[in-house]
Amino acid sequence: MPRTIPKLRRVVALATLFVLLTSLTTLANDQPNFLVIVADDLCWRDLGYEGNTDIQTPHLDKLRTESMQLTHMFTPAATCSPSRHALYTGLFPIRSGAYPNHTRVYDGTKSLFTYLKTAGYRVALQNKEHVGPKPSFPYEHIAGADDLAPTEKFITRDANQPWLMVYASNDPHGPWNRGPKTLYDPAKLKVPPYLHDNATTRQQLADYYAEISKLDEQVGRLMSLLDESNQAANTLVMFVSEQGSSFPYGGKWSVYDNGIRVSTLVRWPRKVKSGSKSNAMMQYVDVAPTFLAAAGINPGEIDTGCKDAYGSTHFDGRSFLPVLLGKQTSLRDYIFAQHTTVGINGFQQPYPMRAVRDGRYKLIRNLAPKNTFSIDGIHRGEPIESWQKDADNNPQLAARVKHLFSRPGEELYDLQADEFEQRNIANDPQYVEIKSRLQSELDAWMKQQGDKGMETENLAKTRQGAGRNKEIDETTEPQKKKGKGKAKAAAAGK
């Protein structure tokens, strides 16, 4: 009898070890690869599968049939750099310190690259970076968007190791000099209702659409690469359109839906239902927790290395994995966004914006409404100069142009009745309770983020580059207009 017990214990120990090793092997095999495709200055409306019948995006349209379309994804920022920092860190821009353009997070902040690399993934970002500092984003960098030979080498390097690849295109970011120029006839295009229809707008729209087709070509090549390497079945693919285009009212540099709503697709064979759709409200900050959950990592146990105003180091985001798996139909009741003008090329005065949106209504708070909103991107050059000339004999257009430069302190929109946000109802007494509710939600979010309004805006330059700064206030003298580079590489920094 005494000899039987040690033998039984050895058997139990060996069985336990076998189960543990089997479980770890199964987990490793179940961990998906992640391919994130990020467009550059693409308005969510400007895709074939979103209903724009002028634009030819066959590869993205096909991806839509294989994916879940997330119809209410939002970025919390309206320029490239803070938007991407939020996507990769799971933190809103002001909390992380990455809130102006050309920005960086606070030292010690971690990212999705950090977490997955620690978990055994190899991680890379191809082409446009626009994030920093380097220790917070420990990816391999692959230069250039058009050569996929190094992309193929990365994803096929080790069949036993899962990977994360962010493919960050430069298309359709201006100056719109790429793509099939003969594909779009300016005279035959349907000009979106938020743009002024003239010859200049039509020509620029055709050039912009050509770059969207170039992006679509890149997406097609990436999908083929997954098929050819036999990795499509175990790769979660996410496509996001980033913030809006650089047309006036095209979305970029604003917190209207054209600027903060993001066209999003997620394909994950055998996990996410092909051709499905979710209207759940979610944000870029929810992506990192979701990917970790999909990899079998508990996002609730993550220390982001960056505290909020209450001392928490947890994510601002939350996992929407249950939404992807069809187990949940909602995620957020409110989404939030901000825009910082200080530091943008050609800015003249601070013109900070904050916004909160529920499923129907949006409240925008312009913190310096007495200032003039003026930057190079939408207030100088074309097409705005042609719009200004046409406005001499068009009072309705004149009012629209004026609004581009000067807005009231508060804007409230009923998005169900006014999808292009052109009828401000902030002063309508029947919406007092709705406005008050949204104001309270926005105040609470700003407090949690450590957002002190104009004080935060005035410190924006300390969060750019290496930290160059001169304090700015609401009476800042206009900067000299900077030359606008024509090369795509130069333009990509805006």
Short mmCIF file of C-alpha atoms in Angstrom, two decimals:
data_model
loop_
_atom_site.label_atom_id
_atom_site.label_comp_id
_atom_site.label_asym_id
_atom_site.label_seq_id
_atom_site.Cartn_x
_atom_site.Cartn_y
_atom_site.Cartn_z
CA MET A 1 0.00 0.00 0.00
CA PRO A 2 2.75 2.61 0.83
CA ARG A 3 4.40 1.99 -2.59
CA THR A 4 1.09 2.47 -4.43
CA ILE A 5 0.55 6.05 -3.21
CA PRO A 6 3.85 7.53 -4.57
CA LYS A 7 3.23 5.74 -7.89
CA LEU A 8 -0.29 7.22 -8.02
CA ARG A 9 1.09 10.65 -7.24
CA ARG A 10 3.60 10.34 -10.10
CA VAL A 11 0.84 9.34 -12.49
CA VAL A 12 -1.32 12.27 -11.41
CA ALA A 13 1.65 14.69 -11.73
CA LEU A 14 2.50 13.43 -15.21
CA ALA A 15 -1.14 13.66 -16.27
CA THR A 16 -1.35 17.21 -14.93
CA LEU A 17 1.84 18.19 -16.77
CA PHE A 18 0.49 16.66 -19.98
CA VAL A 19 -2.77 18.60 -19.69
CA LEU A 20 -0.87 21.84 -18.98
CA LEU A 21 1.48 21.42 -21.95
CA THR A 22 -1.43 20.46 -24.20
CA SER A 23 -3.34 23.54 -23.06
CA LEU A 24 -0.37 25.82 -23.71
CA THR A 25 0.14 24.29 -27.16
CA THR A 26 -3.54 24.69 -27.96
CA LEU A 27 -3.45 28.33 -26.80
CA ALA A 28 -0.40 29.04 -28.98
CA ASN A 29 -2.08 27.40 -31.97
CA ASP A 30 -5.30 29.30 -31.31
CA GLN A 31 -3.61 32.69 -31.11
CA PRO A 32 -4.44 34.51 -34.34
CA ASN A 33 -2.18 36.66 -36.42
CA PHE A 34 -3.29 40.28 -36.72
CA LEU A 35 -3.19 42.38 -39.88
CA VAL A 36 -4.33 45.98 -39.40
CA ILE A 37 -4.71 48.04 -42.58
CA VAL A 38 -4.85 51.78 -41.91
CA ALA A 39 -5.85 54.19 -44.67
CA ASP A 40 -4.64 57.79 -44.61
CA ASP A 41 -7.11 60.70 -44.63
CA LEU A 42 -10.03 58.71 -46.01
CA CYS A 43 -13.59 59.82 -45.22
CA TRP A 44 -15.66 56.84 -44.14
CA ARG A 45 -18.30 57.61 -46.78
CA ASP A 46 -15.88 57.36 -49.69
CA LEU A 47 -15.88 53.62 -50.35
CA GLY A 48 -17.94 51.44 -52.63
CA TYR A 49 -19.33 49.23 -49.86
CA GLU A 50 -20.34 52.35 -47.88
CA GLY A 51 -22.63 53.38 -50.74
CA ASN A 52 -20.46 55.66 -52.88
CA THR A 53 -21.28 54.37 -56.35
CA ASP A 54 -18.62 56.51 -58.07
CA ILE A 55 -15.65 54.93 -56.33
CA GLN A 56 -14.26 51.63 -57.55
CA THR A 57 -12.97 49.59 -54.60
CA PRO A 58 -13.47 45.93 -55.66
CA HIS A 59 -10.99 44.45 -53.19
CA LEU A 60 -12.42 46.30 -50.20
CA ASP A 61 -15.93 45.49 -51.37
CA LYS A 62 -14.97 41.80 -51.44
CA LEU A 63 -13.40 42.09 -47.98
CA ARG A 64 -16.71 43.54 -46.78
CA THR A 65 -18.54 40.35 -47.86
CA GLU A 66 -16.07 38.29 -45.80
CA SER A 67 -16.15 40.52 -42.71
CA MET A 68 -18.25 42.09 -40.02
CA GLN A 69 -18.81 45.77 -40.81
CA LEU A 70 -18.57 47.91 -37.68
CA THR A 71 -20.76 50.85 -38.65
CA HIS A 72 -20.19 52.99 -35.56
CA MET A 73 -16.45 52.97 -34.98
CA PHE A 74 -15.02 56.40 -34.08
CA THR A 75 -11.56 57.87 -33.74
CA PRO A 76 -11.10 60.20 -30.76
CA ALA A 77 -9.00 62.65 -32.79
CA ALA A 78 -9.19 64.33 -36.20
CA THR A 79 -5.53 64.22 -37.27
CA CYS A 80 -3.21 61.32 -38.07
CA SER A 81 -0.78 61.17 -35.16
CA PRO A 82 -3.14 61.34 -32.15
CA SER A 83 -5.57 59.05 -33.94
CA ARG A 84 -2.90 56.37 -34.43
CA HIS A 85 -1.58 56.70 -30.89
CA ALA A 86 -5.10 56.01 -29.60
CA LEU A 87 -5.48 53.01 -31.93
CA TYR A 88 -2.23 51.43 -30.75
CA THR A 89 -2.34 52.30 -27.02
CA GLY A 90 -5.99 51.96 -26.04
CA LEU A 91 -5.77 55.40 -24.42
CA PHE A 92 -7.49 58.66 -25.30
CA PRO A 93 -5.10 61.36 -26.62
CA ILE A 94 -4.98 63.88 -23.79
CA ARG A 95 -4.42 61.27 -21.09
CA SER A 96 -1.57 59.68 -23.05
CA GLY A 97 -0.05 63.06 -23.92
CA ALA A 98 -0.45 62.41 -27.66
CA TYR A 99 -3.11 64.99 -28.47
CA PRO A 100 -1.69 67.50 -31.00
CA ASN A 101 -0.47 66.33 -34.38
CA HIS A 102 3.21 65.23 -34.74
CA THR A 103 3.00 64.04 -31.16
CA ARG A 104 4.20 61.39 -28.73
CA VAL A 105 2.92 59.60 -25.63
CA TYR A 106 4.33 60.09 -22.17
CA ASP A 107 7.48 58.10 -21.41
CA GLY A 108 6.65 54.68 -20.01
CA THR A 109 3.37 54.33 -21.88
CA LYS A 110 2.94 50.93 -23.51
CA SER A 111 1.20 49.89 -26.71
CA LEU A 112 -0.33 46.88 -28.43
CA PHE A 113 3.10 46.22 -29.91
CA THR A 114 4.53 46.02 -26.37
CA TYR A 115 1.88 43.61 -25.06
CA LEU A 116 1.90 41.22 -27.98
CA LYS A 117 5.68 41.20 -28.27
CA THR A 118 5.90 40.31 -24.56
CA ALA A 119 3.38 37.52 -25.22
CA GLY A 120 5.64 36.01 -27.87
CA TYR A 121 4.38 37.69 -31.04
CA ARG A 122 6.68 39.25 -33.60
CA VAL A 123 5.42 42.73 -34.39
CA ALA A 124 5.93 45.10 -37.29
CA LEU A 125 4.63 48.32 -38.78
CA GLN A 126 4.98 49.01 -42.48
CA ASN A 127 5.30 52.50 -43.97
CA LYS A 128 3.75 55.47 -42.10
CA GLU A 129 4.74 55.60 -38.43
CA HIS A 130 3.71 58.94 -36.88
CA VAL A 131 4.02 57.59 -33.30
CA GLY A 132 6.59 57.82 -30.54
CA PRO A 133 8.71 57.52 -28.53
CA LYS A 134 10.33 54.38 -29.86
CA PRO A 135 10.39 52.45 -26.55
CA SER A 136 6.59 52.67 -26.40
CA PHE A 137 6.22 51.16 -29.88
CA PRO A 138 8.79 48.33 -30.17
CA TYR A 139 7.95 47.19 -33.70
CA GLU A 140 10.14 46.30 -36.64
CA HIS A 141 9.70 49.02 -39.23
CA ILE A 142 9.28 48.13 -42.90
CA ALA A 143 9.82 51.14 -45.15
CA GLY A 144 7.56 51.90 -48.10
CA ALA A 145 4.03 50.87 -48.96
CA ASP A 146 4.31 49.48 -52.48
CA ASP A 147 6.97 46.78 -52.07
CA LEU A 148 5.41 43.76 -50.35
CA ALA A 149 8.49 41.54 -50.61
CA PRO A 150 9.63 42.46 -47.06
CA THR A 151 6.02 42.10 -45.90
CA GLU A 152 5.97 38.53 -47.17
CA LYS A 153 9.30 37.79 -45.47
CA PHE A 154 7.96 39.08 -42.17
CA ILE A 155 4.70 37.13 -42.12
CA THR A 156 6.37 33.88 -43.28
CA ARG A 157 9.48 34.10 -41.11
CA ASP A 158 8.44 31.55 -38.48
CA ALA A 159 5.36 29.39 -38.91
CA ASN A 160 5.29 28.65 -35.17
CA GLN A 161 5.19 32.27 -34.04
CA PRO A 162 2.08 34.46 -34.33
CA TRP A 163 2.50 38.00 -35.65
CA LEU A 164 1.02 41.49 -35.66
CA MET A 165 1.47 43.61 -38.77
CA VAL A 166 0.18 47.15 -39.12
CA TYR A 167 0.15 48.17 -42.78
CA ALA A 168 -0.13 51.96 -42.73
CA SER A 169 -0.76 53.26 -46.23
CA ASN A 170 -0.12 56.84 -47.38
CA ASP A 171 -3.21 56.75 -49.57
CA PRO A 172 -5.40 58.71 -50.06
CA HIS A 173 -3.46 61.45 -48.20
CA GLY A 174 -2.76 64.54 -50.33
CA PRO A 175 -1.33 65.71 -52.66
CA TRP A 176 -3.40 63.07 -54.56
CA ASN A 177 -0.79 62.29 -57.19
CA ARG A 178 -1.08 58.49 -57.25
CA GLY A 179 -3.53 55.95 -58.57
CA PRO A 180 -5.34 55.41 -61.89
CA LYS A 181 -5.97 58.97 -63.07
CA THR A 182 -8.05 57.95 -66.08
CA LEU A 183 -10.52 55.96 -64.02
CA TYR A 184 -12.54 58.97 -62.88
CA ASP A 185 -14.06 61.63 -65.14
CA PRO A 186 -14.55 64.81 -63.07
CA ALA A 187 -17.61 65.80 -65.11
CA LYS A 188 -19.43 62.55 -64.34
CA LEU A 189 -18.89 62.43 -60.58
CA LYS A 190 -21.66 63.01 -58.04
CA VAL A 191 -20.31 65.69 -55.70
CA PRO A 192 -21.18 64.90 -52.06
CA PRO A 193 -23.73 67.34 -50.58
CA TYR A 194 -21.28 68.68 -47.97
CA LEU A 195 -18.92 69.91 -50.71
CA HIS A 196 -19.44 72.86 -53.06
CA ASP A 197 -19.86 71.69 -56.65
CA ASN A 198 -17.52 73.48 -59.06
CA ALA A 199 -14.82 72.48 -61.55
CA THR A 200 -12.02 72.73 -58.98
CA THR A 201 -13.81 70.48 -56.50
CA ARG A 202 -14.60 67.95 -59.21
CA GLN A 203 -11.01 67.71 -60.41
CA GLN A 204 -9.69 67.29 -56.88
CA LEU A 205 -12.40 64.74 -56.14
CA ALA A 206 -11.31 62.69 -59.17
CA ASP A 207 -7.67 62.81 -58.00
CA TYR A 208 -8.69 61.83 -54.46
CA TYR A 209 -10.81 58.93 -55.73
CA ALA A 210 -7.86 57.68 -57.80
CA GLU A 211 -5.80 57.40 -54.63
CA ILE A 212 -8.61 55.47 -52.94
CA SER A 213 -8.40 53.02 -55.83
CA LYS A 214 -4.64 52.82 -55.21
CA LEU A 215 -5.35 51.95 -51.59
CA ASP A 216 -7.83 49.31 -52.74
CA GLU A 217 -5.12 47.79 -54.92
CA GLN A 218 -2.85 47.55 -51.87
CA VAL A 219 -5.60 45.81 -49.91
CA GLY A 220 -6.05 43.28 -52.69
CA ARG A 221 -2.34 42.48 -52.76
CA LEU A 222 -2.27 42.01 -48.98
CA MET A 223 -5.22 39.61 -49.10
CA SER A 224 -3.50 37.64 -51.86
CA LEU A 225 -0.37 37.47 -49.74
CA LEU A 226 -2.34 35.87 -46.91
CA ASP A 227 -3.87 33.35 -49.31
CA GLU A 228 -0.56 32.47 -50.95
CA SER A 229 1.13 31.93 -47.57
CA ASN A 230 -1.80 29.83 -46.29
CA GLN A 231 -2.36 32.20 -43.38
CA ALA A 232 -5.77 33.66 -44.20
CA ALA A 233 -7.63 31.18 -41.99
CA ASN A 234 -5.75 32.16 -38.82
CA THR A 235 -5.39 35.89 -39.39
CA LEU A 236 -7.72 38.52 -37.99
CA VAL A 237 -7.80 41.33 -40.55
CA MET A 238 -8.99 44.79 -39.61
CA PHE A 239 -9.37 47.66 -42.06
CA VAL A 240 -9.90 51.23 -40.79
CA SER A 241 -10.33 54.39 -42.85
CA GLU A 242 -8.72 56.78 -40.33
CA GLN A 243 -10.10 60.33 -39.95
CA GLY A 244 -11.77 62.12 -42.86
CA SER A 245 -10.42 63.65 -46.04
CA SER A 246 -8.70 67.02 -46.34
CA PHE A 247 -11.51 68.69 -48.28
CA PRO A 248 -13.29 71.51 -46.46
CA TYR A 249 -15.95 69.63 -44.48
CA GLY A 250 -14.37 66.39 -45.69
CA GLY A 251 -13.74 65.63 -42.05
CA LYS A 252 -10.08 66.04 -41.19
CA TRP A 253 -9.40 68.76 -38.60
CA SER A 254 -13.00 68.64 -37.36
CA VAL A 255 -15.09 66.58 -34.94
CA TYR A 256 -18.06 66.27 -37.26
CA ASP A 257 -18.88 62.67 -38.20
CA ASN A 258 -17.05 63.04 -41.51
CA GLY A 259 -13.93 63.48 -39.39
CA ILE A 260 -14.33 61.05 -36.50
CA ARG A 261 -16.48 58.23 -37.85
CA VAL A 262 -14.38 55.38 -39.25
CA SER A 263 -15.28 52.78 -41.85
CA THR A 264 -14.22 49.50 -40.26
CA LEU A 265 -14.15 45.87 -41.36
CA VAL A 266 -13.05 42.82 -39.36
CA ARG A 267 -12.46 39.45 -41.00
CA TRP A 268 -11.66 36.42 -38.86
CA PRO A 269 -12.59 33.13 -40.54
CA ARG A 270 -14.66 30.68 -38.44
CA LYS A 271 -14.94 33.30 -35.69
CA VAL A 272 -16.59 36.39 -37.20
CA LYS A 273 -19.65 35.86 -39.38
CA SER A 274 -19.02 36.83 -43.01
CA GLY A 275 -21.21 39.60 -44.36
CA SER A 276 -22.47 40.57 -40.91
CA LYS A 277 -22.88 44.04 -39.46
CA SER A 278 -22.85 45.63 -36.01
CA ASN A 279 -24.15 49.05 -35.04
CA ALA A 280 -22.47 48.94 -31.63
CA MET A 281 -20.77 52.24 -30.78
CA MET A 282 -17.04 51.84 -30.24
CA GLN A 283 -13.75 53.75 -30.55
CA TYR A 284 -10.16 53.28 -31.63
CA VAL A 285 -9.19 52.91 -27.96
CA ASP A 286 -11.22 49.67 -27.88
CA VAL A 287 -9.05 47.95 -30.51
CA ALA A 288 -6.02 47.12 -28.34
CA PRO A 289 -8.09 45.46 -25.55
CA THR A 290 -10.03 43.52 -28.20
CA PHE A 291 -6.90 42.17 -29.89
CA LEU A 292 -5.45 41.13 -26.54
CA ALA A 293 -8.66 39.30 -25.65
CA ALA A 294 -8.59 37.57 -29.05
CA ALA A 295 -5.02 36.44 -28.28
CA GLY A 296 -6.11 34.97 -24.95
CA ILE A 297 -4.72 37.82 -22.84
CA ASN A 298 -6.95 39.44 -20.21
CA PRO A 299 -7.03 43.19 -21.02
CA GLY A 300 -8.33 43.93 -17.52
CA GLU A 301 -4.98 42.90 -16.07
CA ILE A 302 -2.92 45.21 -18.28
CA ASP A 303 -0.91 48.10 -16.81
CA THR A 304 -0.69 50.70 -19.59
CA GLY A 305 2.10 52.63 -17.88
CA CYS A 306 0.03 55.82 -18.07
CA LYS A 307 -2.26 57.07 -15.31
CA ASP A 308 -5.54 58.88 -15.80
CA ALA A 309 -6.58 61.78 -13.55
CA TYR A 310 -7.75 59.32 -10.87
CA GLY A 311 -4.56 57.26 -10.87
CA SER A 312 -5.85 54.28 -12.87
CA THR A 313 -3.42 52.64 -15.29
CA HIS A 314 -6.07 50.50 -16.99
CA PHE A 315 -7.12 50.99 -20.60
CA ASP A 316 -9.57 53.70 -21.56
CA GLY A 317 -10.86 51.17 -24.09
CA ARG A 318 -12.84 48.00 -23.60
CA SER A 319 -12.92 44.75 -25.57
CA PHE A 320 -15.54 44.39 -28.28
CA LEU A 321 -14.61 40.73 -28.86
CA PRO A 322 -18.13 39.65 -27.74
CA VAL A 323 -19.54 41.92 -30.47
CA LEU A 324 -17.33 40.29 -33.09
CA LEU A 325 -18.34 36.82 -31.92
CA GLY A 326 -22.03 37.68 -32.06
CA LYS A 327 -22.52 37.39 -28.30
CA GLN A 328 -23.20 41.09 -27.66
CA THR A 329 -24.92 43.86 -29.64
CA SER A 330 -23.74 46.99 -27.80
CA LEU A 331 -20.56 48.37 -26.25
CA ARG A 332 -20.69 52.12 -25.48
CA ASP A 333 -23.44 54.63 -24.80
CA TYR A 334 -21.20 57.59 -25.64
CA ILE A 335 -18.13 58.26 -27.74
CA PHE A 336 -15.73 61.19 -27.28
CA ALA A 337 -13.40 63.20 -29.48
CA GLN A 338 -11.07 66.19 -29.39
CA HIS A 339 -9.14 68.29 -31.85
CA THR A 340 -6.10 70.42 -31.11
CA THR A 341 -5.22 73.13 -33.64
CA VAL A 342 -1.98 74.28 -32.05
CA GLY A 343 0.99 72.91 -33.96
CA ILE A 344 -0.86 72.16 -37.20
CA ASN A 345 0.83 73.56 -40.32
CA GLY A 346 -0.24 77.16 -40.77
CA PHE A 347 -2.35 77.47 -37.62
CA GLN A 348 -2.93 81.07 -36.56
CA GLN A 349 -4.77 80.84 -33.25
CA PRO A 350 -5.74 78.04 -30.87
CA TYR A 351 -9.12 76.61 -31.82
CA PRO A 352 -9.64 73.53 -29.63
CA MET A 353 -12.71 71.34 -30.01
CA ARG A 354 -14.26 68.70 -27.76
CA ALA A 355 -17.20 66.45 -28.62
CA VAL A 356 -19.49 63.82 -27.17
CA ARG A 357 -21.92 61.73 -29.19
CA ASP A 358 -24.59 59.18 -28.35
CA GLY A 359 -26.57 57.10 -30.82
CA ARG A 360 -28.47 60.14 -32.09
CA TYR A 361 -27.16 63.47 -30.80
CA LYS A 362 -23.76 65.16 -30.80
CA LEU A 363 -22.55 68.06 -28.67
CA ILE A 364 -19.48 70.00 -29.79
CA ARG A 365 -17.73 72.46 -27.52
CA ASN A 366 -15.48 75.02 -29.25
CA LEU A 367 -13.29 76.35 -26.44
CA ALA A 368 -12.10 79.55 -28.16
CA PRO A 369 -15.03 80.65 -30.37
CA LYS A 370 -13.82 84.26 -30.56
CA ASN A 371 -10.67 83.13 -32.34
CA THR A 372 -10.44 82.38 -36.04
CA PHE A 373 -10.09 78.76 -37.07
CA SER A 374 -7.43 78.91 -39.77
CA ILE A 375 -4.87 76.33 -40.92
CA ASP A 376 -3.18 75.58 -44.23
CA GLY A 377 -5.09 72.38 -44.97
CA ILE A 378 -8.62 73.67 -45.44
CA HIS A 379 -8.48 77.46 -45.14
CA ARG A 380 -5.90 78.30 -47.82
CA GLY A 381 -5.29 77.10 -51.35
CA GLU A 382 -7.73 75.01 -53.32
CA PRO A 383 -10.55 74.21 -53.27
CA ILE A 384 -11.47 76.83 -50.63
CA GLU A 385 -10.25 79.80 -52.69
CA SER A 386 -12.51 78.81 -55.58
CA TRP A 387 -15.37 78.40 -53.10
CA GLN A 388 -14.75 81.91 -51.76
CA LYS A 389 -14.94 83.37 -55.27
CA ASP A 390 -18.19 81.53 -55.98
CA ALA A 391 -19.60 82.70 -52.65
CA ASP A 392 -19.61 86.32 -53.84
CA ASN A 393 -22.88 85.55 -55.64
CA ASN A 394 -24.12 82.71 -53.44
CA PRO A 395 -25.31 83.69 -49.92
CA GLN A 396 -25.85 80.07 -48.84
CA LEU A 397 -22.30 79.13 -49.84
CA ALA A 398 -20.98 82.31 -48.21
CA ALA A 399 -22.51 81.23 -44.89
CA ARG A 400 -20.99 77.78 -45.28
CA VAL A 401 -17.54 79.23 -45.98
CA LYS A 402 -17.86 81.58 -42.99
CA HIS A 403 -18.70 78.65 -40.71
CA LEU A 404 -15.48 76.97 -41.76
CA PHE A 405 -13.54 79.82 -40.11
CA SER A 406 -15.79 80.73 -37.18
CA ARG A 407 -18.12 78.59 -35.07
CA PRO A 408 -20.18 79.19 -31.93
CA GLY A 409 -19.11 78.00 -28.51
CA GLU A 410 -21.60 75.14 -28.60
CA GLU A 411 -23.00 73.06 -31.42
CA LEU A 412 -25.72 70.43 -31.03
CA TYR A 413 -26.90 68.19 -33.84
CA ASP A 414 -29.64 65.62 -34.28
CA LEU A 415 -27.77 63.15 -36.46
CA GLN A 416 -30.90 61.22 -37.26
CA ALA A 417 -32.47 64.26 -38.92
CA ASP A 418 -29.28 66.06 -39.97
CA GLU A 419 -26.54 63.59 -40.87
CA PHE A 420 -24.21 66.25 -42.31
CA GLU A 421 -24.46 68.44 -39.16
CA GLN A 422 -25.59 71.66 -40.80
CA ARG A 423 -28.44 72.72 -38.48
CA ASN A 424 -27.18 73.72 -35.05
CA ILE A 425 -29.94 73.24 -32.45
CA ALA A 426 -27.85 74.17 -29.38
CA ASN A 427 -30.09 77.16 -28.61
CA ASP A 428 -33.40 75.40 -29.25
CA PRO A 429 -35.23 75.15 -25.88
CA GLN A 430 -36.76 71.78 -26.67
CA TYR A 431 -33.29 70.21 -26.53
CA VAL A 432 -32.24 71.64 -23.16
CA GLU A 433 -32.31 68.30 -21.34
CA ILE A 434 -30.42 66.51 -24.11
CA LYS A 435 -27.76 69.21 -24.17
CA SER A 436 -27.43 69.14 -20.38
CA ARG A 437 -27.01 65.36 -20.37
CA LEU A 438 -24.31 65.50 -23.03
CA GLN A 439 -22.56 68.38 -21.26
CA SER A 440 -22.35 66.30 -18.09
CA GLU A 441 -20.89 63.33 -19.96
CA LEU A 442 -18.33 65.54 -21.70
CA ASP A 443 -17.33 67.23 -18.44
CA ALA A 444 -16.83 63.85 -16.74
CA TRP A 445 -14.70 62.56 -19.62
CA MET A 446 -12.52 65.67 -19.69
CA LYS A 447 -11.99 65.41 -15.93
CA GLN A 448 -11.00 61.73 -16.12
CA GLN A 449 -8.56 62.55 -18.94
CA GLY A 450 -6.97 65.45 -17.10
CA ASP A 451 -8.17 67.80 -19.83
CA LYS A 452 -8.11 71.40 -18.60
CA GLY A 453 -9.39 72.95 -21.79
CA MET A 454 -7.45 76.01 -22.93
CA GLU A 455 -4.66 75.30 -20.46
CA THR A 456 -4.17 71.91 -22.11
CA GLU A 457 -4.36 73.44 -25.59
CA ASN A 458 -1.70 76.02 -24.72
CA LEU A 459 0.71 73.21 -23.75
CA ALA A 460 0.23 71.32 -27.02
CA LYS A 461 3.65 72.17 -28.43
CA THR A 462 5.34 70.54 -25.44
CA ARG A 463 3.81 67.28 -26.66
CA GLN A 464 5.20 67.55 -30.19
CA GLY A 465 8.48 66.21 -31.50
CA ALA A 466 11.32 66.55 -29.02
CA GLY A 467 9.26 68.92 -26.87
CA ARG A 468 9.81 72.33 -28.44
CA ASN A 469 7.46 74.82 -26.84
CA LYS A 470 6.45 78.37 -26.47
CA GLU A 471 3.35 78.98 -24.40
CA ILE A 472 0.41 80.10 -26.48
CA ASP A 473 -2.75 81.87 -25.47
CA GLU A 474 -5.95 82.91 -27.19
CA THR A 475 -4.34 86.07 -28.55
CA THR A 476 -1.37 84.38 -30.21
CA GLU A 477 -0.08 86.30 -33.22
CA PRO A 478 -0.51 84.49 -36.55
CA GLN A 479 2.38 82.35 -37.69
CA LYS A 480 4.01 82.87 -41.04
CA LYS A 481 2.52 80.59 -43.64
CA LYS A 482 4.75 77.59 -44.28
CA GLY A 483 5.43 76.24 -47.75
CA LYS A 484 3.41 73.17 -48.67
CA GLY A 485 5.60 70.29 -49.78
CA LYS A 486 4.51 68.49 -52.93
CA ALA A 487 6.12 65.14 -52.20
CA LYS A 488 3.93 62.46 -50.70
CA ALA A 489 6.50 61.82 -47.99
CA ALA A 490 6.46 65.46 -46.93
CA ALA A 491 2.71 65.70 -47.10
CA ALA A 492 2.30 62.62 -44.98
CA GLY A 493 3.54 64.51 -41.95
CA LYS A 494 0.47 66.74 -41.82
#
